[in-house]
GROMACS .gro file of C-alpha atoms in nm:
model
  439
    1MET     CA    1   2.154   1.347   1.488
    2VAL     CA    2   1.874   1.164   1.672
    3ARG     CA    3   1.911   1.029   2.025
    4GLY     CA    4   1.663   0.793   2.183
    5HIS     CA    5   1.613   0.503   2.422
    6ARG     CA    6   1.406   0.307   2.170
    7VAL     CA    7   1.559   0.298   1.823
    8MET     CA    8   1.470   0.012   1.591
    9CYS     CA    9   1.788  -0.166   1.483
   10GLY     CA   10   1.712  -0.489   1.303
   11ASP     CA   11   1.434  -0.656   1.501
   12HIS     CA   12   1.529  -0.492   1.830
   13PHE     CA   13   1.462  -0.164   2.005
   14VAL     CA   14   1.779  -0.036   2.168
   15PRO     CA   15   1.924   0.295   2.301
   16ARG     CA   16   2.107   0.454   2.011
   17GLU     CA   17   2.237   0.772   1.853
   18VAL     CA   18   2.170   0.796   1.479
   19GLY     CA   19   2.383   1.034   1.273
   20VAL     CA   20   2.260   1.166   0.939
   21ARG     CA   21   2.468   1.325   0.664
   22ASN     CA   22   2.353   1.423   0.314
   23GLY     CA   23   2.024   1.243   0.353
   24LYS     CA   24   2.177   0.908   0.452
   25ILE     CA   25   2.232   0.731   0.783
   26ALA     CA   26   2.605   0.785   0.843
   27ALA     CA   27   2.644   0.653   1.198
   28ILE     CA   28   2.461   0.439   1.454
   29GLU     CA   29   2.621   0.430   1.796
   30PRO     CA   30   2.516   0.335   2.151
   31LEU     CA   31   2.335   0.608   2.341
   32GLY     CA   32   2.596   0.815   2.522
   33ALA     CA   33   2.857   0.789   2.246
   34GLY     CA   34   2.841   1.165   2.206
   35LEU     CA   35   2.779   1.199   1.834
   36GLN     CA   36   2.772   1.564   1.732
   37GLY     CA   37   2.534   1.717   1.481
   38ALA     CA   38   2.435   2.054   1.342
   39ARG     CA   39   2.090   1.965   1.474
   40VAL     CA   40   2.012   1.726   1.757
   41VAL     CA   41   1.673   1.562   1.806
   42GLU     CA   42   1.612   1.413   2.151
   43LEU     CA   43   1.333   1.157   2.163
   44ALA     CA   44   1.093   1.165   2.455
   45GLU     CA   45   1.074   0.868   2.690
   46ASP     CA   46   0.756   0.740   2.522
   47GLU     CA   47   0.885   0.775   2.164
   48THR     CA   48   1.029   0.508   1.936
   49LEU     CA   49   1.234   0.577   1.623
   50LEU     CA   50   1.117   0.362   1.332
   51PRO     CA   51   1.227   0.339   0.971
   52GLY     CA   52   0.982   0.527   0.752
   53LEU     CA   53   0.707   0.306   0.615
   54VAL     CA   54   0.698   0.205   0.248
   55ASP     CA   55   0.352   0.194   0.089
   56THR     CA   56   0.370   0.039  -0.255
   57HIS     CA   57  -0.004   0.063  -0.331
   58VAL     CA   58  -0.131   0.421  -0.348
   59HIS     CA   59  -0.369   0.578  -0.600
   60VAL     CA   60  -0.276   0.947  -0.619
   61ASN     CA   61  -0.502   1.007  -0.926
   62GLU     CA   62  -0.317   1.317  -1.048
   63PRO     CA   63  -0.330   1.438  -1.324
   64GLY     CA   64  -0.683   1.398  -1.455
   65ARG     CA   65  -0.873   1.320  -1.136
   66THR     CA   66  -0.705   1.560  -0.896
   67GLU     CA   67  -1.043   1.637  -0.738
   68TRP     CA   68  -1.024   1.279  -0.607
   69GLU     CA   69  -0.671   1.316  -0.470
   70GLY     CA   70  -0.340   1.477  -0.564
   71PHE     CA   71   0.031   1.451  -0.492
   72ALA     CA   72   0.034   1.733  -0.236
   73THR     CA   73  -0.255   1.597  -0.029
   74ALA     CA   74  -0.163   1.229  -0.066
   75THR     CA   75   0.200   1.278   0.035
   76ARG     CA   76   0.105   1.498   0.330
   77ALA     CA   77  -0.126   1.219   0.446
   78ALA     CA   78   0.154   0.966   0.396
   79ALA     CA   79   0.399   1.171   0.604
   80ALA     CA   80   0.146   1.220   0.881
   81GLY     CA   81   0.115   0.841   0.902
   82GLY     CA   82   0.490   0.777   0.908
   83VAL     CA   83   0.500   0.671   0.543
   84THR     CA   84   0.812   0.813   0.378
   85THR     CA   85   0.792   0.638   0.040
   86ILE     CA   86   0.492   0.564  -0.181
   87VAL     CA   87   0.470   0.391  -0.516
   88ASP     CA   88   0.188   0.540  -0.723
   89MET     CA   89  -0.052   0.323  -0.922
   90PRO     CA   90  -0.088   0.373  -1.300
   91LEU     CA   91  -0.461   0.448  -1.264
   92ASN     CA   92  -0.687   0.643  -1.187
   93SER     CA   93  -0.489   0.929  -1.332
   94VAL     CA   94  -0.564   1.051  -1.684
   95PRO     CA   95  -0.377   0.954  -1.891
   96ALA     CA   96  -0.305   0.617  -1.735
   97THR     CA   97   0.065   0.536  -1.699
   98VAL     CA   98   0.079   0.287  -1.987
   99ASN     CA   99   0.356   0.451  -2.192
  100THR     CA  100   0.659   0.670  -2.129
  101ALA     CA  101   0.485   0.991  -2.237
  102ALA     CA  102   0.218   0.942  -1.971
  103LEU     CA  103   0.486   0.867  -1.711
  104GLU     CA  104   0.675   1.186  -1.788
  105TYR     CA  105   0.351   1.386  -1.779
  106LYS     CA  106   0.267   1.246  -1.435
  107ARG     CA  107   0.615   1.325  -1.307
  108LEU     CA  108   0.564   1.691  -1.401
  109PHE     CA  109   0.276   1.710  -1.156
  110ALA     CA  110   0.453   1.513  -0.884
  111GLN     CA  111   0.789   1.686  -0.877
  112GLN     CA  112   0.677   2.008  -0.709
  113ASN     CA  113   0.430   1.843  -0.469
  114ALA     CA  114   0.620   1.557  -0.307
  115PHE     CA  115   0.630   1.565   0.073
  116VAL     CA  116   0.762   1.207   0.067
  117ASP     CA  117   0.958   1.008  -0.191
  118ILE     CA  118   0.751   0.879  -0.483
  119GLY     CA  119   0.804   0.590  -0.723
  120PHE     CA  120   0.572   0.483  -1.005
  121TRP     CA  121   0.416   0.165  -1.140
  122GLY     CA  122   0.350   0.119  -1.509
  123GLY     CA  123   0.037  -0.040  -1.647
  124ALA     CA  124  -0.007  -0.356  -1.853
  125VAL     CA  125  -0.318  -0.325  -2.070
  126PRO     CA  126  -0.429  -0.477  -2.402
  127GLY     CA  127  -0.209  -0.355  -2.686
  128ASN     CA  128   0.078  -0.199  -2.490
  129LYS     CA  129   0.321  -0.492  -2.484
  130SER     CA  130   0.572  -0.287  -2.684
  131ASP     CA  131   0.556  -0.010  -2.420
  132LEU     CA  132   0.657  -0.229  -2.127
  133ARG     CA  133   1.032  -0.235  -2.186
  134PRO     CA  134   1.054   0.144  -2.248
  135LEU     CA  135   0.860   0.207  -1.926
  136HIS     CA  136   1.095  -0.027  -1.741
  137ASP     CA  137   1.395   0.155  -1.884
  138ASP     CA  138   1.236   0.485  -1.776
  139GLY     CA  139   1.231   0.367  -1.415
  140VAL     CA  140   0.892   0.216  -1.323
  141PHE     CA  141   0.906  -0.044  -1.046
  142GLY     CA  142   0.689  -0.296  -1.230
  143PHE     CA  143   0.354  -0.327  -1.401
  144LYS     CA  144  -0.003  -0.352  -1.281
  145CYS     CA  145  -0.284  -0.535  -1.456
  146PHE     CA  146  -0.645  -0.622  -1.380
  147LEU     CA  147  -0.824  -0.947  -1.457
  148LEU     CA  148  -1.163  -0.772  -1.463
  149HIS     CA  149  -1.290  -0.421  -1.534
  150SER     CA  150  -1.068  -0.179  -1.346
  151GLY     CA  151  -1.344   0.068  -1.264
  152VAL     CA  152  -1.220   0.321  -1.521
  153ASP     CA  153  -1.252   0.270  -1.896
  154GLU     CA  154  -0.909   0.411  -1.985
  155PHE     CA  155  -0.736   0.120  -1.806
  156PRO     CA  156  -0.882  -0.198  -1.965
  157HIS     CA  157  -0.820  -0.539  -1.814
  158LEU     CA  158  -0.623  -0.836  -1.944
  159GLU     CA  159  -0.761  -1.180  -2.008
  160ALA     CA  160  -0.560  -1.463  -1.853
  161ASP     CA  161  -0.378  -1.542  -2.179
  162GLU     CA  162  -0.287  -1.174  -2.218
  163MET     CA  163  -0.157  -1.171  -1.862
  164GLU     CA  164   0.062  -1.468  -1.949
  165GLU     CA  165   0.201  -1.276  -2.248
  166ALA     CA  166   0.277  -0.980  -2.019
  167LEU     CA  167   0.451  -1.211  -1.771
  168ALA     CA  168   0.663  -1.362  -2.046
  169GLU     CA  169   0.756  -1.018  -2.175
  170ILE     CA  170   0.855  -0.869  -1.839
  171LYS     CA  171   1.057  -1.179  -1.754
  172THR     CA  172   1.297  -1.081  -2.033
  173PHE     CA  173   1.401  -0.776  -1.831
  174ASP     CA  174   1.330  -0.916  -1.480
  175SER     CA  175   1.045  -0.686  -1.388
  176LEU     CA  176   0.744  -0.757  -1.165
  177LEU     CA  177   0.377  -0.798  -1.259
  178ILE     CA  178   0.131  -0.699  -0.986
  179VAL     CA  179  -0.222  -0.828  -1.035
  180HIS     CA  180  -0.570  -0.727  -0.924
  181ALA     CA  181  -0.690  -1.085  -0.908
  182GLU     CA  182  -1.068  -1.120  -0.934
  183ASP     CA  183  -1.228  -1.332  -1.205
  184SER     CA  184  -1.461  -1.131  -1.428
  185ARG     CA  185  -1.683  -1.422  -1.528
  186THR     CA  186  -1.750  -1.523  -1.170
  187ILE     CA  187  -1.848  -1.170  -1.081
  188ASP     CA  188  -2.064  -1.136  -1.394
  189LYS     CA  189  -2.265  -1.438  -1.275
  190ALA     CA  190  -2.291  -1.322  -0.914
  191PRO     CA  191  -2.591  -1.122  -0.784
  192GLN     CA  192  -2.588  -0.753  -0.871
  193PRO     CA  193  -2.491  -0.524  -0.580
  194LYS     CA  194  -2.797  -0.301  -0.571
  195GLY     CA  195  -2.920  -0.108  -0.270
  196ASN     CA  196  -2.789  -0.011   0.069
  197VAL     CA  197  -2.748  -0.357   0.227
  198TYR     CA  198  -2.381  -0.448   0.261
  199GLU     CA  199  -2.447  -0.821   0.253
  200ASN     CA  200  -2.579  -0.784  -0.103
  201PHE     CA  201  -2.258  -0.613  -0.210
  202LEU     CA  202  -2.051  -0.885  -0.042
  203LYS     CA  203  -2.239  -1.153  -0.240
  204SER     CA  204  -2.159  -0.966  -0.561
  205ARG     CA  205  -1.782  -1.009  -0.505
  206PRO     CA  206  -1.757  -1.371  -0.384
  207ARG     CA  207  -1.439  -1.529  -0.257
  208GLY     CA  208  -1.450  -1.762  -0.554
  209ALA     CA  209  -1.375  -1.473  -0.788
  210GLU     CA  210  -1.049  -1.410  -0.607
  211ASN     CA  211  -0.966  -1.778  -0.573
  212ILE     CA  212  -1.004  -1.852  -0.944
  213ALA     CA  213  -0.805  -1.547  -1.049
  214ILE     CA  214  -0.526  -1.616  -0.800
  215ALA     CA  215  -0.503  -1.973  -0.931
  216GLU     CA  216  -0.456  -1.825  -1.280
  217VAL     CA  217  -0.180  -1.595  -1.156
  218ILE     CA  218  -0.003  -1.886  -0.988
  219GLU     CA  219  -0.015  -2.115  -1.289
  220ARG     CA  220   0.084  -1.847  -1.542
  221THR     CA  221   0.372  -1.752  -1.313
  222ARG     CA  222   0.472  -2.118  -1.302
  223TRP     CA  223   0.459  -2.155  -1.680
  224THR     CA  224   0.658  -1.839  -1.756
  225GLY     CA  225   0.901  -1.839  -1.462
  226ALA     CA  226   0.831  -1.469  -1.417
  227ARG     CA  227   0.798  -1.264  -1.099
  228SER     CA  228   0.444  -1.183  -0.984
  229HIS     CA  229   0.262  -1.026  -0.694
  230ILE     CA  230  -0.101  -1.055  -0.584
  231LEU     CA  231  -0.260  -0.731  -0.475
  232HIS     CA  232  -0.488  -0.666  -0.175
  233LEU     CA  233  -0.569  -1.023  -0.074
  234SER     CA  234  -0.917  -1.041   0.075
  235SER     CA  235  -1.011  -1.409   0.043
  236SER     CA  236  -0.841  -1.629   0.302
  237ASP     CA  237  -0.945  -1.932   0.096
  238ALA     CA  238  -0.653  -1.858  -0.136
  239ILE     CA  239  -0.386  -1.882   0.134
  240PRO     CA  240  -0.321  -2.260   0.102
  241MET     CA  241  -0.262  -2.241  -0.274
  242ILE     CA  242  -0.035  -1.937  -0.233
  243ARG     CA  243   0.161  -2.125   0.033
  244SER     CA  244   0.188  -2.425  -0.199
  245ALA     CA  245   0.309  -2.205  -0.486
  246LYS     CA  246   0.580  -2.059  -0.265
  247ASN     CA  247   0.683  -2.405  -0.150
  248ASP     CA  248   0.716  -2.500  -0.518
  249GLY     CA  249   0.969  -2.219  -0.558
  250LEU     CA  250   0.759  -1.972  -0.757
  251ASP     CA  251   0.869  -1.610  -0.731
  252ILE     CA  252   0.531  -1.489  -0.610
  253THR     CA  253   0.436  -1.259  -0.323
  254VAL     CA  254   0.111  -1.128  -0.180
  255GLU     CA  255  -0.007  -0.825   0.013
  256THR     CA  256  -0.312  -0.742   0.218
  257CYS     CA  257  -0.447  -0.417   0.360
  258PRO     CA  258  -0.546  -0.264   0.694
  259HIS     CA  259  -0.916  -0.272   0.608
  260TYR     CA  260  -0.911  -0.650   0.559
  261LEU     CA  261  -0.723  -0.698   0.886
  262THR     CA  262  -0.929  -0.464   1.105
  263LEU     CA  263  -1.284  -0.435   0.967
  264LEU     CA  264  -1.564  -0.693   0.968
  265SER     CA  265  -1.853  -0.730   0.724
  266GLU     CA  266  -2.083  -0.817   1.014
  267GLU     CA  267  -2.031  -0.469   1.160
  268ILE     CA  268  -2.082  -0.260   0.845
  269PRO     CA  269  -2.407  -0.063   0.870
  270ASP     CA  270  -2.653  -0.044   0.583
  271GLY     CA  271  -2.573   0.245   0.352
  272ALA     CA  272  -2.218   0.290   0.489
  273THR     CA  273  -2.049   0.319   0.151
  274ALA     CA  274  -1.726   0.450   0.308
  275PHE     CA  275  -1.658   0.078   0.367
  276LYS     CA  276  -1.695  -0.023   0.001
  277CYS     CA  277  -1.379  -0.154  -0.161
  278CYS     CA  278  -1.295  -0.420  -0.418
  279PRO     CA  279  -1.235  -0.695  -0.324
  280PRO     CA  280  -1.459  -0.643  -0.023
  281VAL     CA  281  -1.417  -0.654   0.352
  282ARG     CA  282  -1.532  -1.002   0.456
  283GLU     CA  283  -1.641  -1.191   0.767
  284VAL     CA  284  -1.466  -1.223   1.102
  285SER     CA  285  -1.360  -1.584   1.033
  286ASN     CA  286  -1.195  -1.469   0.711
  287ARG     CA  287  -1.015  -1.189   0.891
  288GLU     CA  288  -0.872  -1.429   1.148
  289LYS     CA  289  -0.731  -1.652   0.874
  290LEU     CA  290  -0.571  -1.352   0.703
  291TRP     CA  291  -0.392  -1.273   1.029
  292GLU     CA  292  -0.277  -1.635   1.050
  293GLY     CA  293  -0.141  -1.614   0.696
  294LEU     CA  294   0.037  -1.292   0.775
  295ILE     CA  295   0.195  -1.426   1.094
  296ASP     CA  296   0.313  -1.751   0.930
  297GLY     CA  297   0.468  -1.556   0.640
  298THR     CA  298   0.240  -1.666   0.357
  299ILE     CA  299   0.119  -1.308   0.323
  300ASP     CA  300   0.429  -1.097   0.272
  301TYR     CA  301   0.332  -0.744   0.366
  302ILE     CA  302   0.067  -0.478   0.429
  303VAL     CA  303  -0.011  -0.173   0.214
  304SER     CA  304  -0.293   0.080   0.218
  305ASP     CA  305  -0.450   0.050  -0.130
  306HIS     CA  306  -0.540   0.415  -0.072
  307SER     CA  307  -0.810   0.456  -0.337
  308PRO     CA  308  -0.992   0.784  -0.276
  309SER     CA  309  -1.269   0.963  -0.463
  310THR     CA  310  -1.492   1.263  -0.421
  311LEU     CA  311  -1.768   1.242  -0.162
  312ASP     CA  312  -2.031   1.250  -0.439
  313LEU     CA  313  -1.888   0.934  -0.594
  314LYS     CA  314  -1.929   0.755  -0.263
  315ASP     CA  315  -2.306   0.814  -0.297
  316LEU     CA  316  -2.334   0.907   0.069
  317GLY     CA  317  -2.683   1.047   0.028
  318ASN     CA  318  -2.835   0.720  -0.094
  319GLY     CA  319  -2.584   0.471   0.040
  320ASP     CA  320  -2.619   0.249  -0.265
  321PHE     CA  321  -2.335  -0.002  -0.273
  322GLY     CA  322  -2.404  -0.073  -0.639
  323VAL     CA  323  -2.341   0.289  -0.734
  324ALA     CA  324  -2.070   0.407  -0.491
  325TRP     CA  325  -1.703   0.415  -0.584
  326GLY     CA  326  -1.514   0.119  -0.438
  327GLY     CA  327  -1.213   0.242  -0.250
  328VAL     CA  328  -1.091   0.310   0.104
  329SER     CA  329  -0.887   0.615   0.209
  330SER     CA  330  -0.647   0.502   0.481
  331LEU     CA  331  -0.298   0.618   0.385
  332GLN     CA  332  -0.252   0.824   0.702
  333LEU     CA  333  -0.401   0.565   0.937
  334GLY     CA  334  -0.235   0.238   0.838
  335LEU     CA  335   0.034   0.218   1.106
  336SER     CA  336  -0.206   0.304   1.388
  337LEU     CA  337  -0.472   0.066   1.256
  338ILE     CA  338  -0.236  -0.230   1.230
  339TRP     CA  339  -0.054  -0.154   1.555
  340THR     CA  340  -0.385  -0.129   1.744
  341GLU     CA  341  -0.491  -0.471   1.616
  342ALA     CA  342  -0.145  -0.629   1.638
  343ARG     CA  343  -0.080  -0.541   2.002
  344ARG     CA  344  -0.421  -0.682   2.094
  345ARG     CA  345  -0.300  -1.009   1.945
  346GLY     CA  346   0.039  -0.999   2.117
  347VAL     CA  347   0.224  -0.917   1.794
  348GLY     CA  348   0.525  -0.690   1.843
  349LEU     CA  349   0.589  -0.356   1.680
  350GLU     CA  350   0.900  -0.496   1.510
  351ARG     CA  351   0.684  -0.733   1.306
  352VAL     CA  352   0.447  -0.453   1.209
  353VAL     CA  353   0.742  -0.252   1.077
  354ARG     CA  354   0.869  -0.553   0.886
  355TRP     CA  355   0.527  -0.593   0.721
  356MET     CA  356   0.482  -0.223   0.644
  357SER     CA  357   0.835  -0.111   0.561
  358THR     CA  358   1.111  -0.369   0.521
  359ARG     CA  359   0.933  -0.630   0.313
  360PRO     CA  360   0.758  -0.402   0.062
  361ALA     CA  361   1.085  -0.213   0.011
  362GLU     CA  362   1.269  -0.539  -0.056
  363ARG     CA  363   1.009  -0.673  -0.298
  364VAL     CA  364   0.998  -0.370  -0.526
  365GLY     CA  365   1.373  -0.308  -0.516
  366LEU     CA  366   1.391   0.001  -0.294
  367ARG     CA  367   1.735  -0.093  -0.171
  368GLY     CA  368   1.793   0.213   0.047
  369LYS     CA  369   1.456   0.198   0.223
  370GLY     CA  370   1.287  -0.003   0.495
  371LYS     CA  371   1.558  -0.015   0.764
  372LEU     CA  372   1.752   0.207   0.999
  373SER     CA  373   2.092   0.093   0.878
  374LEU     CA  374   2.421   0.246   0.769
  375GLY     CA  375   2.404   0.385   0.418
  376TYR     CA  376   2.025   0.371   0.402
  377ASP     CA  377   1.812   0.678   0.338
  378ALA     CA  378   1.747   0.877   0.656
  379ASP     CA  379   1.372   0.813   0.638
  380MET     CA  380   1.244   0.797   0.995
  381ALA     CA  381   0.921   0.815   1.192
  382VAL     CA  382   0.893   0.915   1.557
  383PHE     CA  383   0.618   0.695   1.695
  384ALA     CA  384   0.446   0.712   2.033
  385ALA     CA  385   0.319   0.356   2.061
  386ASP     CA  386   0.105   0.413   2.371
  387GLU     CA  387  -0.060   0.740   2.269
  388SER     CA  388  -0.424   0.702   2.165
  389TYR     CA  389  -0.647   0.924   1.954
  390VAL     CA  390  -0.989   0.929   1.793
  391VAL     CA  391  -1.006   0.926   1.413
  392ASP     CA  392  -1.161   1.244   1.272
  393ALA     CA  393  -1.186   1.249   0.892
  394GLN     CA  394  -1.193   1.630   0.892
  395ARG     CA  395  -0.842   1.636   1.040
  396LEU     CA  396  -0.683   1.388   0.802
  397ASN     CA  397  -0.459   1.517   0.523
  398HIS     CA  398  -0.602   1.336   0.222
  399LYS     CA  399  -0.825   1.547   0.002
  400ASN     CA  400  -1.178   1.423   0.068
  401PRO     CA  401  -1.282   1.384   0.433
  402ILE     CA  402  -1.411   1.030   0.448
  403THR     CA  403  -1.288   0.712   0.615
  404PRO     CA  404  -1.455   0.391   0.734
  405ASP     CA  405  -1.256   0.435   1.057
  406GLN     CA  406  -1.434   0.756   1.157
  407GLY     CA  407  -1.468   0.775   1.537
  408LYS     CA  408  -1.246   0.474   1.603
  409VAL     CA  409  -1.001   0.494   1.896
  410LEU     CA  410  -0.654   0.394   1.780
  411SER     CA  411  -0.326   0.326   1.958
  412GLY     CA  412   0.000   0.471   1.835
  413LYS     CA  413   0.058   0.820   1.700
  414VAL     CA  414   0.322   0.941   1.456
  415ARG     CA  415   0.460   1.263   1.602
  416ARG     CA  416   0.735   1.352   1.355
  417THR     CA  417   0.847   1.225   1.016
  418PHE     CA  418   1.184   1.270   0.843
  419VAL     CA  419   1.242   1.212   0.472
  420GLY     CA  420   1.604   1.205   0.365
  421GLY     CA  421   1.700   1.366   0.693
  422HIS     CA  422   1.458   1.658   0.650
  423GLU     CA  423   1.168   1.687   0.893
  424VAL     CA  424   0.839   1.714   0.707
  425ASP     CA  425   0.682   2.053   0.784
  426TYR     CA  426   0.377   2.008   0.555
  427GLU     CA  427   0.456   2.337   0.383
  428THR     CA  428   0.781   2.277   0.191
  429PRO     CA  429   0.790   1.959  -0.021
  430THR     CA  430   1.133   1.794  -0.007
  431GLY     CA  431   1.051   1.445  -0.137
  432ARG     CA  432   1.220   1.297  -0.442
  433LEU     CA  433   1.091   1.117  -0.749
  434LEU     CA  434   1.239   0.768  -0.753
  435SER     CA  435   1.336   0.545  -1.042
  436ARG     CA  436   1.394   0.171  -1.032
  437GLY     CA  437   1.761   0.097  -0.999
  438GLN     CA  438   1.838   0.440  -0.855
  439ALA     CA  439   1.621   0.421  -0.542
   0.00000   0.00000   0.00000
């Protein structure tokens, strides 16, 4: 049983007692009701009880590239950041999760190393159309595809017509296609990203590449009537057409990430390849429009796109943006990053939680996640909203100590995390493997 003066119930923070039984929230009563429990947790005056965050875009990379990341390190990082559920991407593990055998193999590695609950995406690649329904039946939450080279050869991309075929197929069993939307031809014709100057890398991934690809996703979603989702929106130019598609009644959603909402291309030093990600961090004017799209509801939610690699692959010695792996490690920092920026803008913590917990849970069908509500999983984060700290990559829980937020002062610290009513101790994994329809 948890007692506190600030417990998030709906969109409000109120004094409450929260009773937990068998991993579920069994009672929520006014503070002072006198609920009894085998264990009682009393929140400090400066602590707020939040629903655990739900991060539906995490690259764990195990098996096959466990030197990049792994389930034990990734889920410890998640828990330390108040994230109690992740959904793992079908790449960059080897084999990629493009058939049921690969899914079962991945689950073998995850089941003994889960400090938070874990779900899985399947992959949609050329030639695996017949594997989509079996993967769905085996519990994946949807399917990811790329519209350009994915960065790893074992996960090839779809052309737009192939994406349409995948959309038509998954519509027959009401699944969800999530799309890395950048147009390969636009990028092929852009300048090559050689050297240590960030501006050159930015020119190699122009906004137009995203805009064209997102237009394809919208129209193919319209033609098929399927459900789709645009990953890691970076280009604010695409917001009006996404808004128009939603107004037309298309079942389409979009996410963005902490790095696009907090970092600025103008402030990235030469050679600072920790900042490289695809699509890229863009200019301050672009960032401001992303925030506008988030606040007006066009952008649905925020996820990490935690995409780690070894330090060698980041080419730290040379700082060559054309060579370095494109991915940001931020799984542990997302809540603090967004809260720091949101409070500066006068945006309340309740909206941050909606963007980082409630809405992603709803979109992917995690029916027992994303709220502190009766019958929901007892996934909770104890958050000290006014506590500040300095980011130190060496003290983060993900495997390779690198982050573009090194040295940044952030507001808001997760002090304790509970998954299914169990407090995460970072030694004994108690997370579950989740399947669609059973989560």
